[in-house]
Coordinates of C-alpha atoms and ligand atoms in Angstrom, one line a residue:
M427 CA 83.6 30.2 -15.1
R428 CA 81.0 27.5 -14.2
M429 CA 77.3 27.7 -13.6
G430 CA 74.7 25.1 -12.6
I431 CA 71.1 24.4 -13.4
L432 CA 68.6 22.3 -11.4
T433 CA 64.9 21.6 -11.7
G434 CA 62.8 21.1 -8.5
G435 CA 59.2 20.4 -7.7
G436 CA 56.6 18.7 -9.9
D437 CA 57.6 18.6 -13.5
C438 CA 55.9 20.6 -16.2
P439 CA 55.9 21.0 -20.0
G440 CA 58.6 23.5 -21.0
L441 CA 61.3 22.6 -18.4
N442 CA 63.6 21.2 -21.0
A443 CA 63.1 24.3 -23.1
V444 CA 64.2 26.5 -20.2
I445 CA 67.3 24.3 -19.6
R446 CA 68.2 24.5 -23.3
A447 CA 67.8 28.2 -23.6
A448 CA 69.7 29.0 -20.4
A449 CA 72.5 26.6 -21.2
K450 CA 72.8 27.8 -24.8
T451 CA 73.0 31.4 -23.6
L452 CA 75.7 30.6 -21.1
L453 CA 77.7 28.3 -23.4
S454 CA 77.8 31.1 -26.0
R455 CA 79.4 33.3 -23.4
G456 CA 82.1 30.7 -22.7
I457 CA 80.6 29.5 -19.4
E458 CA 80.9 25.8 -18.5
V459 CA 77.4 24.6 -17.6
Y460 CA 76.5 21.7 -15.3
G461 CA 73.1 20.1 -14.6
F462 CA 72.2 18.7 -11.2
K463 CA 70.2 15.5 -11.0
D464 CA 66.8 15.5 -9.2
G465 CA 66.8 19.1 -7.9
Y466 CA 68.6 20.0 -4.7
R467 CA 69.3 16.3 -4.0
G468 CA 71.8 16.4 -6.9
V469 CA 73.7 19.3 -5.2
I470 CA 73.7 17.5 -1.8
E471 CA 74.7 14.2 -3.3
K472 CA 77.1 15.8 -5.8
Q473 CA 75.3 14.2 -8.7
W474 CA 75.9 16.5 -11.7
A475 CA 76.9 16.2 -15.4
P476 CA 78.1 18.7 -17.9
L477 CA 75.4 20.4 -20.1
D478 CA 77.3 20.9 -23.3
R479 CA 75.8 21.7 -26.7
A480 CA 75.1 18.1 -27.5
A481 CA 73.4 17.5 -24.1
V482 CA 70.9 20.4 -24.7
S483 CA 70.2 19.8 -28.3
G484 CA 66.8 18.4 -29.4
L485 CA 65.1 19.4 -26.2
L486 CA 62.7 22.1 -27.2
H487 CA 59.7 19.9 -27.7
R488 CA 60.4 17.3 -25.0
G489 CA 58.2 17.2 -21.9
G490 CA 59.5 16.5 -18.5
T491 CA 63.1 17.4 -17.5
I492 CA 66.3 15.7 -18.6
L493 CA 67.7 16.6 -15.2
G494 CA 65.1 14.8 -13.1
S495 CA 63.1 16.5 -10.4
N496 CA 61.3 15.8 -7.1
N497 CA 58.9 17.5 -4.9
R498 CA 59.9 15.9 -1.6
D499 CA 63.5 16.7 -0.9
N500 CA 63.9 19.9 1.1
P501 CA 67.6 20.5 2.0
F502 CA 66.5 22.0 5.3
N503 CA 64.5 18.8 6.2
Y504 CA 66.4 16.2 4.2
P505 CA 65.6 12.5 4.4
A506 CA 68.5 10.3 5.6
H507 CA 68.4 6.5 6.0
T508 CA 69.5 5.2 9.4
A509 CA 71.4 1.9 9.8
D510 CA 68.2 0.0 10.5
G511 CA 66.6 1.3 7.3
A512 CA 64.4 3.9 8.9
I513 CA 64.2 7.5 7.5
T514 CA 65.1 10.5 9.7
Y515 CA 65.1 14.1 8.6
C516 CA 68.1 16.4 9.0
D517 CA 69.3 19.9 7.9
A518 CA 71.5 19.2 4.9
S519 CA 71.8 22.9 3.9
A520 CA 75.4 23.2 5.1
T521 CA 76.4 20.3 2.9
L522 CA 74.6 21.8 0.0
L523 CA 76.3 25.2 0.5
E524 CA 79.7 23.6 0.8
N525 CA 79.2 21.6 -2.4
L526 CA 78.2 24.7 -4.3
R527 CA 81.4 26.3 -3.1
S528 CA 83.7 23.3 -3.7
L529 CA 82.2 22.8 -7.2
E530 CA 83.2 26.4 -7.9
L531 CA 79.9 27.4 -9.3
E532 CA 79.5 31.2 -9.9
C533 CA 75.7 30.8 -9.9
T534 CA 73.0 28.1 -10.1
I535 CA 69.7 28.6 -11.9
A536 CA 66.9 27.0 -9.9
I537 CA 63.8 26.3 -12.0
G538 CA 60.8 25.5 -9.8
G539 CA 57.6 26.4 -8.0
D540 CA 57.1 28.2 -4.7
G541 CA 58.9 25.4 -2.7
T542 CA 62.0 25.3 -4.9
L543 CA 62.2 29.1 -5.1
S544 CA 61.7 29.7 -1.4
I545 CA 64.5 27.2 -0.7
A546 CA 66.6 29.2 -3.3
Q547 CA 65.8 32.4 -1.4
N548 CA 66.8 30.8 1.9
L549 CA 70.1 29.6 0.5
C550 CA 70.8 33.0 -1.0
S551 CA 70.3 34.6 2.4
R552 CA 73.1 32.2 3.6
G553 CA 75.5 33.5 0.9
A554 CA 74.7 31.1 -2.0
H555 CA 74.5 32.4 -5.6
L556 CA 71.2 31.4 -7.1
V557 CA 68.7 32.9 -9.5
G558 CA 65.2 31.5 -10.1
V559 CA 62.8 30.6 -12.9
P560 CA 59.2 30.2 -11.9
K561 CA 57.5 27.0 -13.0
T562 CA 54.2 25.3 -12.4
I563 CA 51.2 24.0 -14.3
D564 CA 49.1 25.5 -11.6
N565 CA 49.9 29.1 -12.6
D566 CA 49.6 30.0 -8.9
L567 CA 52.6 32.3 -8.4
A568 CA 51.6 35.9 -8.0
A569 CA 55.1 37.2 -8.9
T570 CA 54.5 36.3 -12.5
D571 CA 51.5 36.8 -14.7
Q572 CA 51.9 33.4 -16.2
T573 CA 54.1 30.3 -15.7
F574 CA 55.2 28.1 -18.6
G575 CA 53.5 24.7 -18.7
F576 CA 50.1 26.1 -17.6
V577 CA 48.7 26.6 -21.1
T578 CA 49.8 23.1 -22.1
A579 CA 48.0 21.6 -19.0
V580 CA 44.9 23.7 -19.9
A581 CA 45.0 22.3 -23.5
T582 CA 45.2 18.7 -22.1
A583 CA 42.2 19.4 -19.9
T584 CA 40.3 21.1 -22.7
D585 CA 40.9 18.1 -25.0
A586 CA 39.5 15.8 -22.3
L587 CA 36.4 18.0 -22.0
D588 CA 35.9 17.9 -25.8
K589 CA 35.9 14.1 -25.6
L590 CA 33.7 14.0 -22.5
H591 CA 31.1 16.1 -24.3
T592 CA 30.4 13.5 -27.0
T593 CA 30.0 10.6 -24.5
A594 CA 28.0 12.7 -22.1
E595 CA 25.6 13.6 -24.9
S596 CA 25.2 10.0 -26.1
H597 CA 24.3 8.7 -22.6
H598 CA 22.4 11.8 -21.2
R599 CA 24.8 11.9 -18.3
V600 CA 26.6 14.4 -16.2
M601 CA 30.3 14.1 -16.8
I602 CA 32.6 15.5 -14.1
L603 CA 36.3 16.2 -14.8
E604 CA 38.6 16.7 -11.9
V605 CA 41.7 18.8 -12.8
M606 CA 44.9 19.8 -10.9
G607 CA 45.8 23.2 -9.7
R608 CA 46.4 22.8 -6.0
Y609 CA 44.8 25.7 -4.1
A610 CA 44.0 27.8 -7.2
G611 CA 41.3 27.3 -9.8
W612 CA 43.2 28.5 -12.9
I613 CA 43.3 25.2 -14.8
A614 CA 39.7 24.5 -14.1
L615 CA 38.6 28.0 -15.1
W616 CA 40.6 28.2 -18.3
S617 CA 39.8 24.7 -19.5
G618 CA 36.2 25.1 -18.4
I619 CA 35.8 28.2 -20.5
A620 CA 37.7 26.7 -23.5
G621 CA 36.0 23.4 -23.3
G622 CA 32.4 24.7 -22.9
A623 CA 31.8 23.4 -19.4
D624 CA 28.3 24.1 -17.9
V625 CA 29.6 24.2 -14.3
I626 CA 33.1 25.2 -13.0
L627 CA 33.9 24.6 -9.3
I628 CA 37.0 26.3 -8.0
P629 CA 38.5 26.9 -4.6
E630 CA 37.9 30.7 -4.8
I631 CA 34.1 30.5 -5.2
P632 CA 32.1 28.6 -2.5
W633 CA 29.4 26.4 -4.2
S634 CA 26.4 24.3 -3.2
I635 CA 25.0 21.2 -4.8
A636 CA 21.6 22.9 -4.9
R637 CA 22.9 25.5 -7.3
V638 CA 24.8 23.0 -9.4
A639 CA 21.6 20.9 -9.6
E640 CA 19.6 24.0 -10.6
K641 CA 22.0 24.5 -13.6
I642 CA 21.6 20.9 -14.6
H643 CA 17.8 21.1 -14.4
A644 CA 17.7 24.3 -16.3
R645 CA 19.7 22.7 -19.2
Q646 CA 17.2 19.8 -19.1
Q647 CA 14.3 22.2 -19.5
E648 CA 16.1 23.5 -22.7
G649 CA 16.3 19.9 -24.0
K650 CA 20.0 19.5 -23.1
L651 CA 20.0 16.2 -21.3
F652 CA 23.7 16.1 -20.5
S653 CA 26.0 18.5 -18.5
I654 CA 29.7 18.9 -18.1
I655 CA 31.3 19.9 -14.8
V656 CA 34.9 20.8 -14.3
V657 CA 36.1 20.7 -10.7
A658 CA 39.4 21.9 -9.4
E659 CA 41.1 19.5 -7.1
G660 CA 41.3 22.3 -4.5
A661 CA 37.6 23.2 -4.6
S662 CA 36.1 22.9 -1.1
A663 CA 33.8 20.1 -0.2
P664 CA 30.4 21.0 1.1
G665 CA 30.9 21.8 4.8
G666 CA 34.3 23.2 4.0
G667 CA 37.8 21.9 3.6
Q668 CA 39.7 20.3 0.7
V669 CA 39.6 16.6 -0.1
V670 CA 43.1 15.3 0.6
R671 CA 44.4 12.2 -1.3
E672 CA 47.5 11.6 0.7
R673 CA 50.2 13.2 2.9
I674 CA 53.8 13.1 1.8
A675 CA 56.3 13.0 4.7
G676 CA 59.2 15.5 4.3
S677 CA 57.6 17.5 1.5
G678 CA 57.5 21.2 1.9
D679 CA 53.8 21.1 1.1
P680 CA 52.9 17.6 2.3
L681 CA 49.2 17.6 1.2
R682 CA 48.3 16.0 -2.1
L683 CA 44.7 17.0 -3.1
G684 CA 42.3 14.7 -4.9
G685 CA 38.9 13.2 -4.6
I686 CA 36.6 16.1 -4.8
G687 CA 35.3 14.9 -8.2
E688 CA 33.9 11.8 -6.7
V689 CA 32.2 13.8 -3.9
V690 CA 30.6 16.0 -6.6
R691 CA 29.6 12.9 -8.6
R692 CA 27.8 11.3 -5.6
L693 CA 26.0 14.6 -4.7
V694 CA 24.9 15.2 -8.3
E695 CA 23.4 11.7 -8.6
Q696 CA 21.7 12.1 -5.2
E697 CA 20.3 15.6 -5.9
T698 CA 19.3 15.2 -9.6
G699 CA 18.8 11.4 -10.1
I700 CA 20.8 11.7 -13.2
E701 CA 23.6 9.3 -13.9
A702 CA 27.0 10.9 -13.4
R703 CA 30.6 9.8 -14.1
I704 CA 33.9 11.1 -12.9
T705 CA 37.2 11.4 -14.8
V706 CA 40.3 12.3 -12.8
L707 CA 42.8 13.7 -15.3
G708 CA 45.8 13.5 -13.0
H709 CA 49.4 13.6 -14.1
V710 CA 48.6 13.5 -17.8
Q711 CA 48.2 17.3 -17.3
R712 CA 51.9 17.5 -16.4
G713 CA 53.2 15.5 -19.4
G714 CA 53.7 15.8 -23.1
T715 CA 55.0 18.3 -25.6
P716 CA 54.8 21.9 -24.5
L717 CA 52.6 24.1 -26.7
V718 CA 54.1 26.9 -28.8
T719 CA 53.3 29.6 -26.2
D720 CA 54.9 27.6 -23.4
R721 CA 58.0 26.9 -25.6
I722 CA 58.4 30.6 -26.2
L723 CA 57.8 31.7 -22.6
A724 CA 60.2 28.9 -21.4
T725 CA 62.9 30.1 -23.9
R726 CA 62.5 33.7 -22.9
F727 CA 62.7 32.8 -19.2
G728 CA 65.8 30.6 -19.8
V729 CA 67.6 33.3 -21.7
A730 CA 66.7 36.0 -19.1
A731 CA 67.7 33.8 -16.2
A732 CA 71.1 33.1 -17.8
E733 CA 71.5 36.9 -18.3
L734 CA 70.6 37.5 -14.6
A735 CA 73.2 35.0 -13.5
L736 CA 75.8 36.6 -15.8
E737 CA 75.0 40.0 -14.3
G738 CA 75.5 38.6 -10.8
R739 CA 72.0 39.5 -9.7
F740 CA 71.7 36.6 -7.3
G741 CA 68.5 36.3 -5.2
H742 CA 66.3 37.3 -8.1
M743 CA 64.1 35.5 -10.5
V744 CA 62.6 36.1 -13.9
A745 CA 58.9 36.8 -14.3
L746 CA 56.3 37.8 -16.9
R747 CA 54.6 41.2 -16.4
G748 CA 52.2 41.9 -19.2
T749 CA 54.2 41.1 -22.3
Q750 CA 57.6 41.8 -20.8
V751 CA 60.0 39.5 -19.0
I752 CA 61.2 41.3 -15.9
T753 CA 63.1 40.4 -12.8
V754 CA 61.9 40.4 -9.2
P755 CA 63.4 39.4 -5.9
L756 CA 63.0 35.7 -5.0
T757 CA 61.2 36.8 -1.9
E758 CA 58.3 37.8 -4.1
A759 CA 58.0 34.2 -5.5
T760 CA 56.3 33.0 -2.3
S761 CA 55.0 36.2 -0.8
R762 CA 51.5 35.4 -1.9
P763 CA 49.8 32.9 -4.2
S764 CA 48.0 33.8 -7.3
K765 CA 44.3 33.0 -7.0
V766 CA 41.4 33.5 -9.4
S767 CA 39.6 36.7 -8.7
A768 CA 35.9 35.8 -8.1
D769 CA 34.8 39.2 -9.5
G770 CA 37.5 39.3 -12.2
Q771 CA 37.0 39.5 -16.0
L772 CA 37.4 35.8 -16.7
V773 CA 34.8 34.8 -14.2
H774 CA 32.6 37.5 -15.5
A775 CA 33.0 36.3 -19.1
A776 CA 32.3 32.7 -18.0
R777 CA 29.1 33.7 -16.3
A778 CA 28.1 35.8 -19.3
V779 CA 28.1 32.7 -21.5
G780 CA 26.0 30.8 -19.0
I781 CA 28.6 28.9 -17.0
S782 CA 27.6 28.3 -13.4
F783 CA 30.1 28.4 -10.5
G784 CA 27.6 26.6 -8.3
D785 CA 27.1 29.8 -6.2
Ligands
LIG1236 O1 52.0 21.6 -8.5 C1 51.8 20.8 -9.6 C2 50.9 19.6 -9.2 O2 50.7 18.8 -10.3 C3 49.5 20.0 -8.6 O3 48.6 20.5 -9.5 C4 49.2 18.8 -7.9 O4 48.3 19.1 -6.8 C5 50.5 18.2 -7.4 O5 51.5 18.8 -8.2 C6 50.6 16.7 -7.5 O6 51.8 16.3 -6.9 P1 52.4 14.9 -7.0 O7 53.1 14.8 -8.3 O8 53.3 14.8 -5.8 O9 51.2 13.9 -6.9

């Protein structure tokens, strides 16, 4: 019997650990395992390679994905080059389904975020055999209590905050760190608490520059002449709406957020007269070695996904509920995003230690 593995969407620390765990579990049961290159593109273009023991050895600590990934190619809106070099979009799902059949794959494990998993669900409803593994540094999938890669991204942001603290203090400045997270404030909230931020701005809590300035001034009254602000890329700008960095044609979610940090920096300087600097952490949050907890979660997810495939429970994905790995229908992966609760315990704890949300 043969099975496939693909990774789709933005990469994330721990993907290789999932590939390794799933492949090892399947190989030990005598299954031939194949890896598709660059997500669904590899299935459409028939680009695949065997994942034998040698191919999945030494992967546990490696960031990225040995299979390659992309967050643009949607089989239902797939880019094709015309003779004159222009790009048109077409439905390539029939080709994809035919390729899965002709390659005689009993099941394919799709590791990805809401885009990849909703495509998997759509393909399952057309008869394909897929199971899912939720992945994203943003931690914004409600079907699972946590995604692997999130904690590593938070650690990277926290490390940046530790470094910004010392230079902020030396220069009596306001330092602003813009972090990823798409429409959820999880990375900002966790890193802000762990890194001792003074202000955290997230999409879930509307803020005003007057309240941010109030916090900065209150610190000055206490003799603290510097302040640290973490802002999630999805936090709303004053007047509403997110700051969009670019639009990616063909992508399931074409908006790429970015730029709110600079908006906050200008407003802070205008409102307080204090020098402010912005650091946009960017894709460094997606790279590097996964932390221990992410390696373990990724391994548990990989093993559970392989077992799901072996049991023939197509159309399902693995998820973390409390301390248990469970399975849920793929439809749940995208039914609603996971957002920070504005009156939840984490926000409460942050407020209790003096962090302002600018509200
Ligand atoms: O979903 C992961 C993520 O890193 C988001 O936090 C961010 O908004 C987006 O992907 C960036 O996408 P790209 O790699 O296309 O710039």
